[in-house]
Amino acid sequence: VSAAVKRWNADELEQAIAAARGCGGKIRSTAEWLTHPQGAYLATRPVVEIERIGDSAREAFHPGDRPLSGVRVLDLTRILAGPVAGRTLAEHGADVLMVTAAHLPQVIEYVRETSHGKRSCFLELKRPEDARQFAELARTADVIVDGYRPGRIAALGFGPAQLAALRPGIVHVSVSCFGSGGPFADRAGWEQIAQSVTGVCHTHGQLTGGGKPKLVPATMCDFTTGYLGAYGTMVALARRAREGGSWSVRVSLCQSAMFIRRQGLLPEFSDAPERLAESELADYYVAADAPYGALKSLGPVLRMSETPPHWARTTVRLGSSAPEWLSRN
């Protein structure tokens, strides 16, 4: 691979990969990214983009003892950023139904980690009958979290405008790599690509010695993007309650990388994990009997005195639920 890459100009190879509908990105410094048209575009946009995309009546929050009691969420995402958004909504009481197809590739460790509090069903949206079932779910949903490659869900008939017509008052959440616009907007990508193009790898390589670009050994873009997506969802639901309307929420891995980079760097932080004793970590763990066996994982990190975030059910196996909503009563 290294020998093949050396035969290319980096910009031309990046473009060729995109033209082939693959995923790849050129290593850039932060300064190079900010002068690139994509980085310059994102620098003008808010970290979480929230836009009204349709008119509808106001919808009050549902009665219940949790912030998102009765809120119905369709989670059409895989791997990390999108699933973290759905998991976070479940922490606050939402009924989150993951929708995937049996043939789609998954990483089982990520499924276990990001499915707490959710249910899961199989629907193949390219099949007419399954698409009809999904449309019925969407008609009574409040939120749809979309992690498809840009434009793909619209091609199946369930893009933001199509969903707003099907279900006025919907909140559509788009989780992408490169954001809502700019020359790279239609490209797919994931954590490592976002770190590479935005300058994170370049900076981390300089800080850790040797100067060679190096990935940060944590999925910082994925988790930050997921949490920001959940935050934007709750803001949009509050706006729907006050003024009505269908809403679009857009978050991206590259925007999250830029947001984190702007916070600055902490010196001598490499030994931070060793500063917490096992007894200090104990309060952060959640133990449960899951379909995979006894499972101990980090629980919700947010602390709220009156409505403490928690998962009402443990992580589930993919496809283990019927494609239907729970009763709101």
PDB file of C-alpha atoms in Angstrom, residues 38 53 89 91 104 108 122 164 171 313:
ATOM      1  CA  GLN A  38     -13.854  22.515   3.186  1.00  0.00           C
ATOM      2  CA  ILE A  53     -37.256  22.723   7.412  1.00  0.00           C
ATOM      3  CA  LEU A  89     -31.233  10.107  23.942  1.00  0.00           C
ATOM      4  CA  GLU A  91     -30.259   7.915  28.705  1.00  0.00           C
ATOM      5  CA  LEU A 104     -24.955  -4.912   6.850  1.00  0.00           C
ATOM      6  CA  ILE A 108     -19.955  -6.406  17.624  1.00  0.00           C
ATOM      7  CA  PHE A 122     -34.248  -5.534  11.002  1.00  0.00           C
ATOM      8  CA  ALA A 164     -41.010  16.343   6.980  1.00  0.00           C
ATOM      9  CA  VAL A 171     -36.518  16.148  13.889  1.00  0.00           C
ATOM     10  CA  ARG A 313     -32.754  -1.667  29.576  1.00  0.00           C
TER      11      ARG A 313
END
